[in-house]
Short mmCIF file of C-alpha atoms in Angstrom, two decimals:
data_model
loop_
_atom_site.label_atom_id
_atom_site.label_comp_id
_atom_site.label_asym_id
_atom_site.label_seq_id
_atom_site.Cartn_x
_atom_site.Cartn_y
_atom_site.Cartn_z
CA MET A 1 33.86 -54.90 -18.44
CA LYS A 2 31.49 -56.42 -20.95
CA ILE A 3 28.11 -56.54 -19.19
CA ILE A 4 25.04 -58.38 -20.48
CA LEU A 5 21.95 -56.45 -19.35
CA VAL A 6 18.74 -58.48 -19.65
CA GLY A 7 15.70 -56.24 -19.32
CA ALA A 8 17.55 -53.17 -20.62
CA SER A 9 14.39 -51.44 -21.87
CA GLY A 10 12.54 -51.65 -18.54
CA THR A 11 12.29 -48.95 -15.88
CA ILE A 12 15.04 -50.43 -13.72
CA GLY A 13 17.03 -51.67 -16.74
CA LYS A 14 17.29 -48.18 -18.19
CA ALA A 15 18.57 -46.82 -14.87
CA VAL A 16 21.15 -49.61 -14.61
CA ASP A 17 22.21 -48.86 -18.20
CA LYS A 18 22.69 -45.18 -17.31
CA GLU A 19 24.64 -46.07 -14.14
CA LEU A 20 26.99 -48.60 -15.77
CA SER A 21 27.39 -47.53 -19.40
CA ALA A 22 29.74 -44.63 -18.60
CA ARG A 23 32.34 -47.12 -17.36
CA HIS A 24 31.51 -50.37 -19.20
CA GLU A 25 30.43 -51.95 -22.47
CA ILE A 26 26.72 -52.87 -22.22
CA VAL A 27 25.03 -55.56 -24.35
CA ARG A 28 21.34 -54.67 -24.17
CA VAL A 29 18.93 -57.62 -24.19
CA ASN A 30 15.14 -57.55 -24.20
CA ARG A 31 12.31 -59.81 -25.26
CA THR A 32 11.73 -58.09 -28.62
CA SER A 33 14.15 -55.13 -28.87
CA GLY A 34 17.75 -54.21 -28.04
CA ASP A 35 21.06 -55.64 -29.29
CA LEU A 36 19.91 -59.24 -28.65
CA GLN A 37 16.63 -60.91 -27.71
CA VAL A 38 15.70 -63.59 -25.18
CA ASP A 39 12.55 -65.27 -23.91
CA LEU A 40 13.31 -65.90 -20.23
CA SER A 41 10.68 -68.63 -19.97
CA ASP A 42 12.40 -70.71 -22.67
CA PRO A 43 15.68 -72.41 -21.63
CA LYS A 44 16.63 -72.93 -25.31
CA SER A 45 16.29 -69.21 -25.96
CA ILE A 46 18.68 -68.55 -23.05
CA GLU A 47 21.22 -71.04 -24.43
CA ARG A 48 20.98 -69.31 -27.82
CA LEU A 49 21.50 -65.90 -26.21
CA TYR A 50 24.91 -66.96 -24.89
CA GLN A 51 25.93 -68.28 -28.32
CA GLU A 52 25.38 -64.71 -29.50
CA THR A 53 26.96 -62.82 -26.58
CA GLY A 54 30.15 -64.87 -26.44
CA ALA A 55 32.40 -64.40 -23.40
CA PHE A 56 31.44 -61.68 -20.92
CA ASP A 57 32.33 -60.35 -17.47
CA ALA A 58 28.97 -59.71 -15.83
CA LEU A 59 25.32 -60.59 -16.32
CA VAL A 60 22.65 -58.32 -14.87
CA CYS A 61 18.99 -59.31 -15.11
CA THR A 62 16.29 -56.74 -14.33
CA ALA A 63 13.51 -58.65 -16.12
CA GLY A 64 11.04 -61.29 -14.97
CA LYS A 65 7.31 -61.85 -15.26
CA VAL A 66 5.00 -62.95 -12.42
CA HIS A 67 1.21 -63.24 -12.30
CA PHE A 68 -0.51 -60.89 -9.84
CA GLY A 69 -4.03 -61.68 -8.71
CA ALA A 70 -6.39 -62.68 -5.91
CA PHE A 71 -5.17 -65.60 -3.81
CA ASP A 72 -8.39 -67.60 -4.31
CA ASP A 73 -8.02 -67.42 -8.10
CA PHE A 74 -4.49 -68.87 -8.25
CA THR A 75 -4.03 -72.18 -10.09
CA PRO A 76 -0.90 -74.24 -10.74
CA GLU A 77 -0.83 -72.64 -14.21
CA LYS A 78 -0.82 -69.09 -12.81
CA TYR A 79 1.97 -69.94 -10.36
CA ALA A 80 3.90 -71.46 -13.29
CA ILE A 81 4.13 -68.06 -15.03
CA GLY A 82 6.40 -66.67 -12.31
CA LEU A 83 8.24 -69.95 -11.71
CA ASP A 84 9.07 -70.36 -15.42
CA ASN A 85 9.92 -66.72 -16.11
CA LYS A 86 11.14 -64.64 -13.16
CA LEU A 87 12.51 -67.56 -11.12
CA MET A 88 13.79 -70.19 -13.55
CA GLY A 89 14.49 -67.59 -16.27
CA GLN A 90 17.03 -65.97 -13.95
CA VAL A 91 18.30 -69.30 -12.60
CA ASN A 92 18.80 -70.52 -16.17
CA LEU A 93 20.70 -67.32 -17.05
CA VAL A 94 23.16 -68.45 -14.38
CA THR A 95 23.08 -72.18 -15.24
CA PHE A 96 23.84 -71.64 -18.93
CA GLY A 97 25.96 -68.53 -18.38
CA LEU A 98 28.52 -70.46 -16.32
CA LYS A 99 30.06 -71.81 -19.54
CA HIS A 100 30.54 -68.33 -21.03
CA ILE A 101 31.35 -65.96 -18.16
CA ARG A 102 35.01 -65.06 -17.55
CA GLY A 103 36.68 -66.00 -14.25
CA GLY A 104 36.04 -63.45 -11.51
CA GLY A 105 32.80 -62.36 -13.19
CA SER A 106 29.43 -61.86 -11.58
CA PHE A 107 25.72 -62.54 -11.90
CA THR A 108 23.25 -60.01 -10.48
CA LEU A 109 19.58 -60.98 -10.34
CA THR A 110 16.45 -59.09 -9.29
CA SER A 111 13.73 -59.97 -6.79
CA GLY A 112 11.70 -57.42 -4.78
CA LEU A 113 10.31 -56.87 -1.28
CA LEU A 114 7.14 -58.98 -1.48
CA ASN A 115 8.52 -62.17 0.09
CA ASP A 116 9.05 -60.31 3.34
CA ASP A 117 6.58 -57.45 2.94
CA PRO A 118 3.64 -59.09 1.14
CA ILE A 119 0.61 -57.49 -0.56
CA ARG A 120 -2.82 -58.99 -1.36
CA GLU A 121 -2.22 -59.84 -5.01
CA GLY A 122 1.40 -60.87 -4.58
CA VAL A 123 1.48 -64.48 -3.30
CA SER A 124 3.23 -65.73 -6.44
CA ALA A 125 5.72 -62.86 -6.39
CA ALA A 126 6.41 -63.62 -2.72
CA MET A 127 7.14 -67.25 -3.58
CA VAL A 128 9.37 -66.37 -6.54
CA ASN A 129 11.33 -63.70 -4.65
CA GLY A 130 11.91 -66.08 -1.75
CA GLY A 131 13.10 -68.72 -4.20
CA LEU A 132 15.56 -66.24 -5.70
CA GLU A 133 16.97 -65.38 -2.24
CA GLY A 134 17.47 -69.05 -1.46
CA PHE A 135 19.06 -69.70 -4.84
CA VAL A 136 21.52 -66.82 -4.52
CA HIS A 137 22.54 -67.89 -1.00
CA GLY A 138 22.96 -71.49 -2.18
CA ALA A 139 24.78 -70.71 -5.43
CA ALA A 140 27.22 -68.17 -3.94
CA ILE A 141 29.09 -70.81 -1.93
CA VAL A 142 29.61 -73.12 -4.92
CA MET A 143 30.43 -70.69 -7.72
CA PRO A 144 33.56 -71.86 -9.54
CA ARG A 145 36.51 -69.71 -10.75
CA GLY A 146 35.96 -66.82 -8.32
CA LEU A 147 32.55 -66.05 -9.81
CA ARG A 148 30.13 -64.06 -7.67
CA ILE A 149 26.34 -63.79 -7.46
CA ASN A 150 24.10 -61.25 -5.72
CA LEU A 151 20.45 -60.27 -5.67
CA VAL A 152 18.99 -56.76 -5.82
CA SER A 153 15.63 -56.50 -4.05
CA PRO A 154 14.24 -53.00 -4.64
CA THR A 155 11.13 -51.50 -3.10
CA VAL A 156 8.69 -49.72 -5.43
CA VAL A 157 10.45 -47.09 -7.53
CA GLU A 158 8.96 -43.63 -8.06
CA GLU A 159 8.96 -44.07 -11.83
CA SER A 160 6.62 -47.10 -11.53
CA LEU A 161 4.07 -45.45 -9.25
CA PRO A 162 1.58 -44.70 -12.05
CA VAL A 163 1.25 -48.47 -12.59
CA PHE A 164 2.10 -50.07 -9.24
CA GLY A 165 1.20 -47.29 -6.76
CA PRO A 166 -2.31 -48.62 -5.96
CA PHE A 167 -0.87 -52.00 -4.93
CA PHE A 168 1.68 -50.45 -2.56
CA ARG A 169 -0.18 -47.90 -0.45
CA GLY A 170 1.94 -46.88 2.51
CA VAL A 171 5.21 -47.99 0.92
CA LYS A 172 7.76 -45.19 0.51
CA PRO A 173 9.10 -45.32 -3.05
CA VAL A 174 12.70 -44.57 -4.03
CA PRO A 175 14.07 -43.02 -7.22
CA VAL A 176 15.02 -45.74 -9.68
CA SER A 177 18.58 -44.36 -9.63
CA ASP A 178 18.78 -45.66 -6.02
CA ALA A 179 17.88 -49.16 -7.22
CA ALA A 180 20.55 -48.87 -9.94
CA LEU A 181 23.23 -48.37 -7.28
CA GLY A 182 22.60 -51.90 -5.99
CA TYR A 183 23.55 -53.33 -9.36
CA ALA A 184 26.73 -51.23 -9.53
CA LYS A 185 27.68 -52.43 -6.04
CA SER A 186 27.18 -56.04 -7.08
CA VAL A 187 28.98 -55.80 -10.44
CA GLU A 188 31.86 -53.53 -9.43
CA GLY A 189 32.27 -54.62 -5.78
CA ALA A 190 33.68 -57.84 -4.36
CA GLN A 191 30.77 -59.19 -2.31
CA THR A 192 28.88 -62.40 -3.07
CA GLY A 193 25.77 -64.14 -1.77
CA ARG A 194 24.22 -60.84 -0.72
CA VAL A 195 20.69 -59.49 -0.99
CA TYR A 196 20.80 -55.73 -1.52
CA ARG A 197 17.48 -54.44 -0.14
CA ILE A 198 17.00 -51.02 -1.73
CA GLY A 199 14.68 -48.69 0.19
CA TRP A 200 13.43 -51.29 2.68
CA SER A 201 14.69 -53.60 5.41
CA ARG A 202 13.55 -56.97 6.63
CA ASP A 203 11.19 -56.91 9.59
CA GLN A 204 11.89 -60.38 11.07
CA MET B 1 -9.44 -81.99 15.16
CA LYS B 2 -9.27 -84.01 11.97
CA ILE B 3 -5.70 -83.58 10.72
CA ILE B 4 -4.45 -84.68 7.29
CA LEU B 5 -0.79 -85.69 7.64
CA VAL B 6 1.01 -85.93 4.28
CA GLY B 7 4.32 -87.72 4.67
CA ALA B 8 3.13 -89.72 7.68
CA SER B 9 5.59 -92.58 7.11
CA GLY B 10 8.70 -90.36 7.00
CA THR B 11 11.08 -89.64 9.87
CA ILE B 12 9.49 -86.30 10.70
CA GLY B 13 5.98 -87.49 9.81
CA LYS B 14 6.14 -90.33 12.32
CA ALA B 15 7.21 -87.93 15.07
CA VAL B 16 4.39 -85.52 14.19
CA ASP B 17 1.96 -88.45 14.26
CA LYS B 18 3.17 -89.42 17.73
CA GLU B 19 2.92 -85.80 18.96
CA LEU B 20 -0.59 -85.12 17.61
CA SER B 21 -2.40 -88.47 17.58
CA ALA B 22 -2.98 -88.51 21.34
CA ARG B 23 -5.21 -85.45 21.01
CA HIS B 24 -6.51 -85.59 17.42
CA GLU B 25 -7.77 -87.79 14.60
CA ILE B 26 -4.95 -88.30 12.07
CA VAL B 27 -5.52 -89.21 8.41
CA ARG B 28 -2.16 -90.66 7.31
CA VAL B 29 -1.17 -89.96 3.70
CA ASN B 30 1.90 -91.21 1.84
CA ARG B 31 2.91 -91.83 -1.74
CA THR B 32 2.23 -95.57 -1.65
CA SER B 33 1.10 -96.51 1.90
CA GLY B 34 -1.09 -95.16 4.71
CA ASP B 35 -4.83 -94.41 4.84
CA LEU B 36 -4.71 -92.48 1.56
CA GLN B 37 -2.13 -91.91 -1.17
CA VAL B 38 -0.95 -88.83 -3.06
CA ASP B 39 1.71 -87.94 -5.62
CA LEU B 40 2.75 -84.42 -4.62
CA SER B 41 4.16 -83.67 -8.07
CA ASP B 42 0.75 -84.28 -9.71
CA PRO B 43 -1.90 -81.58 -9.12
CA LYS B 44 -4.67 -83.99 -10.18
CA SER B 45 -3.55 -86.48 -7.53
CA ILE B 46 -3.82 -83.70 -4.92
CA GLU B 47 -7.33 -82.78 -6.07
CA ARG B 48 -8.31 -86.46 -5.82
CA LEU B 49 -6.85 -86.69 -2.31
CA TYR B 50 -9.26 -84.03 -1.05
CA GLN B 51 -12.23 -85.82 -2.63
CA GLU B 52 -11.26 -88.71 -0.38
CA THR B 53 -10.46 -86.81 2.82
CA GLY B 54 -13.59 -84.68 2.82
CA ALA B 55 -13.75 -81.75 5.24
CA PHE B 56 -10.87 -81.38 7.72
CA ASP B 57 -9.42 -78.98 10.28
CA ALA B 58 -5.67 -79.02 9.61
CA LEU B 59 -3.26 -80.11 6.90
CA VAL B 60 0.33 -80.92 7.82
CA CYS B 61 2.84 -81.77 5.10
CA THR B 62 6.20 -83.25 6.06
CA ALA B 63 6.92 -84.63 2.57
CA GLY B 64 8.68 -83.17 -0.45
CA LYS B 65 11.35 -84.29 -2.88
CA VAL B 66 14.30 -82.17 -4.09
CA HIS B 67 17.31 -83.12 -6.20
CA PHE B 68 20.68 -82.85 -4.43
CA GLY B 69 23.83 -82.63 -6.52
CA ALA B 70 26.83 -80.62 -7.64
CA PHE B 71 26.00 -77.06 -8.76
CA ASP B 72 27.72 -77.49 -12.15
CA ASP B 73 25.55 -80.53 -12.96
CA PHE B 74 22.20 -78.83 -12.39
CA THR B 75 19.86 -78.52 -15.38
CA PRO B 76 16.36 -77.05 -15.68
CA GLU B 77 15.05 -80.63 -15.40
CA LYS B 78 16.87 -81.25 -12.10
CA TYR B 79 15.59 -77.97 -10.65
CA ALA B 80 12.08 -78.99 -11.77
CA ILE B 81 12.08 -82.01 -9.44
CA GLY B 82 12.07 -79.78 -6.34
CA LEU B 83 9.85 -77.11 -7.89
CA ASP B 84 7.18 -79.63 -8.92
CA ASN B 85 7.30 -81.74 -5.76
CA LYS B 86 8.46 -80.00 -2.56
CA LEU B 87 7.48 -76.46 -3.64
CA MET B 88 4.38 -76.73 -5.84
CA GLY B 89 3.28 -79.99 -4.21
CA GLN B 90 2.91 -78.15 -0.91
CA VAL B 91 1.52 -74.98 -2.56
CA ASN B 92 -1.06 -77.12 -4.37
CA LEU B 93 -2.04 -78.83 -1.09
CA VAL B 94 -3.02 -75.33 0.04
CA THR B 95 -4.56 -74.20 -3.27
CA PHE B 96 -6.86 -77.21 -3.57
CA GLY B 97 -7.30 -77.65 0.18
CA LEU B 98 -8.93 -74.22 0.52
CA LYS B 99 -12.22 -75.67 -0.76
CA HIS B 100 -12.27 -78.46 1.85
CA ILE B 101 -10.73 -77.06 5.04
CA ARG B 102 -13.09 -75.86 7.79
CA GLY B 103 -13.08 -72.19 8.86
CA GLY B 104 -10.37 -71.46 11.43
CA GLY B 105 -8.27 -74.37 10.18
CA SER B 106 -4.57 -74.36 9.38
CA PHE B 107 -1.97 -75.46 6.86
CA THR B 108 1.53 -76.34 8.10
CA LEU B 109 4.23 -76.88 5.48
CA THR B 110 7.88 -77.96 5.75
CA SER B 111 11.06 -76.36 4.42
CA GLY B 112 14.52 -76.64 6.06
CA LEU B 113 17.55 -74.53 6.87
CA LEU B 114 19.33 -74.62 3.50
CA ASN B 115 18.01 -71.33 2.08
CA ASP B 116 19.82 -69.46 4.84
CA ASP B 117 22.51 -71.99 5.78
CA PRO B 118 23.45 -73.56 2.43
CA ILE B 119 25.52 -76.67 1.69
CA ARG B 120 27.40 -77.65 -1.49
CA GLU B 121 24.82 -79.99 -2.99
CA GLY B 122 21.80 -77.99 -1.88
CA VAL B 123 21.26 -75.13 -4.35
CA SER B 124 17.86 -76.48 -5.43
CA ALA B 125 16.78 -77.11 -1.83
CA ALA B 126 17.86 -73.54 -1.00
CA MET B 127 15.69 -72.21 -3.81
CA VAL B 128 12.68 -74.34 -2.88
CA ASN B 129 12.90 -73.54 0.85
CA GLY B 130 13.15 -69.81 0.09
CA GLY B 131 10.12 -70.10 -2.17
CA LEU B 132 8.16 -71.78 0.62
CA GLU B 133 9.04 -68.98 3.07
CA GLY B 134 7.89 -66.35 0.58
CA PHE B 135 4.69 -68.26 -0.16
CA VAL B 136 3.77 -68.67 3.51
CA HIS B 137 4.40 -64.97 4.21
CA GLY B 138 2.35 -64.01 1.17
CA ALA B 139 -0.52 -66.44 1.74
CA ALA B 140 -0.94 -65.75 5.47
CA ILE B 141 -2.26 -62.22 4.89
CA VAL B 142 -4.90 -63.31 2.37
CA MET B 143 -6.21 -66.54 3.91
CA PRO B 144 -10.02 -66.45 3.99
CA ARG B 145 -12.32 -67.57 6.87
CA GLY B 146 -9.74 -67.22 9.64
CA LEU B 147 -7.52 -69.88 8.08
CA ARG B 148 -3.87 -69.89 9.13
CA ILE B 149 -0.62 -71.04 7.50
CA ASN B 150 2.86 -71.60 8.96
CA LEU B 151 6.12 -73.19 7.91
CA VAL B 152 8.33 -75.52 9.97
CA SER B 153 12.00 -75.27 9.03
CA PRO B 154 13.91 -77.93 10.97
CA THR B 155 17.66 -78.39 11.07
CA VAL B 156 19.01 -81.92 10.58
CA VAL B 157 17.37 -84.40 12.96
CA GLU B 158 19.37 -87.01 14.86
CA GLU B 159 17.33 -89.84 13.35
CA SER B 160 18.42 -88.82 9.82
CA LEU B 161 22.15 -88.60 10.56
CA PRO B 162 22.98 -92.02 9.05
CA VAL B 163 21.78 -90.69 5.66
CA PHE B 164 22.29 -86.92 5.83
CA GLY B 165 25.12 -86.56 8.34
CA PRO B 166 27.92 -86.36 5.75
CA PHE B 167 26.23 -83.39 4.05
CA PHE B 168 25.86 -81.46 7.31
CA ARG B 169 29.23 -81.60 9.07
CA GLY B 170 29.33 -79.04 11.86
CA VAL B 171 25.56 -78.76 12.14
CA LYS B 172 24.19 -79.67 15.58
CA PRO B 173 21.27 -82.07 15.09
CA VAL B 174 18.11 -82.10 17.19
CA PRO B 175 15.88 -85.04 18.18
CA VAL B 176 13.01 -85.38 15.71
CA SER B 177 10.61 -84.89 18.64
CA ASP B 178 11.87 -81.27 18.78
CA ALA B 179 10.87 -80.78 15.15
CA ALA B 180 7.45 -82.28 15.88
CA LEU B 181 6.80 -79.54 18.45
CA GLY B 182 6.86 -76.94 15.67
CA TYR B 183 3.93 -78.67 13.98
CA ALA B 184 1.95 -78.85 17.23
CA LYS B 185 2.58 -75.13 17.78
CA SER B 186 1.32 -74.33 14.31
CA VAL B 187 -1.75 -76.61 14.40
CA GLU B 188 -2.84 -76.01 18.00
CA GLY B 189 -1.67 -72.40 18.43
CA ALA B 190 -3.11 -69.21 16.94
CA GLN B 191 -0.15 -67.79 15.01
CA THR B 192 -0.03 -67.38 11.24
CA GLY B 193 2.58 -66.45 8.63
CA ARG B 194 5.39 -67.72 10.85
CA VAL B 195 8.52 -69.72 10.08
CA TYR B 196 9.35 -72.01 13.02
CA ARG B 197 13.11 -72.56 12.80
CA ILE B 198 13.77 -75.70 14.84
CA GLY B 199 17.34 -76.03 16.12
CA TRP B 200 18.79 -73.13 14.14
CA SER B 201 18.45 -69.36 13.75
CA ARG B 202 18.92 -67.06 10.81
CA ASP B 203 22.32 -65.42 10.55
CA GLN B 204 21.43 -62.32 8.55
#
């Protein structure tokens, strides 16, 4: 398969690359490095990306920016960072990718546990992750040409603890290779409309 | 209690008014009618609303616009309708309302079943409703001064069947008075961070 991997240079992206590259052709996409570049917050940049990739079999996105901060300090502009980038960036990868993906292909997006297991600074991330779950459920039933879509929602990964550890006290991390398995299951399996919760389960 | 009811002239809003007005003072807010007016898609209009309401005890929003349409026809602009209005309109009612709501007060927002029980034309509604669930979970744990926040997620109501019935074949409707009970439970009860699913339950 020809797989477009957006966020290839990130912690999770590198693990997905390692998991999938032994069996597939990977087109590595980042904001400023890799085979091709994209700015997720700019729909025109996403349209341009697909002019460069041409036809493909699977799109995996492990990228997406969200503002973290105290609830009282949030403004419409700070919420817009996550809505424009992590939410609509990934939704637009699907919207524009529909014209270029081969029949039977798949989209695999990334959220995270915060919509069901929130932390103090994470109200925007909770909103964005919930939006991604709803989108994937809604899109899966209307995908044309046998296309599939799934969401990987990892808990904190061990490799990110130096940065994110203080925000997630009491959360058991998993090796990033565990998170990578969710993407392989989505790309190489046959399921659609699923949320693969890696290292955590929903409480309610 | 002094309760601000945004969407007071709608099908659900009228039922909430009937349920709560016997016991509370209701300030009725709509886009173009009622005691006060607000444009949910305009943050400045929401800020102005609270200059007019002054201090209050509870905010209930039963309003919110989303674009419905075929998945293949969605564009970033069509997704933006729901993000700006039903999602960020309600989030901004909370963001700006924090400065005016009395300690111990509550916010009650409205979503709907489509994020978990999707229909063909509803991919944007699914995304927006999921975002609202995430936001309410995330905000509930960081609300200052004993403030609470809940979400009411009604199924289709009988009174809306003439308009929405064709989109919801096979869905058992409930009387709108059932939906109104969810708002009373949120405003007059003590729970926070809850999603009150009225007439439906989550499948997964």
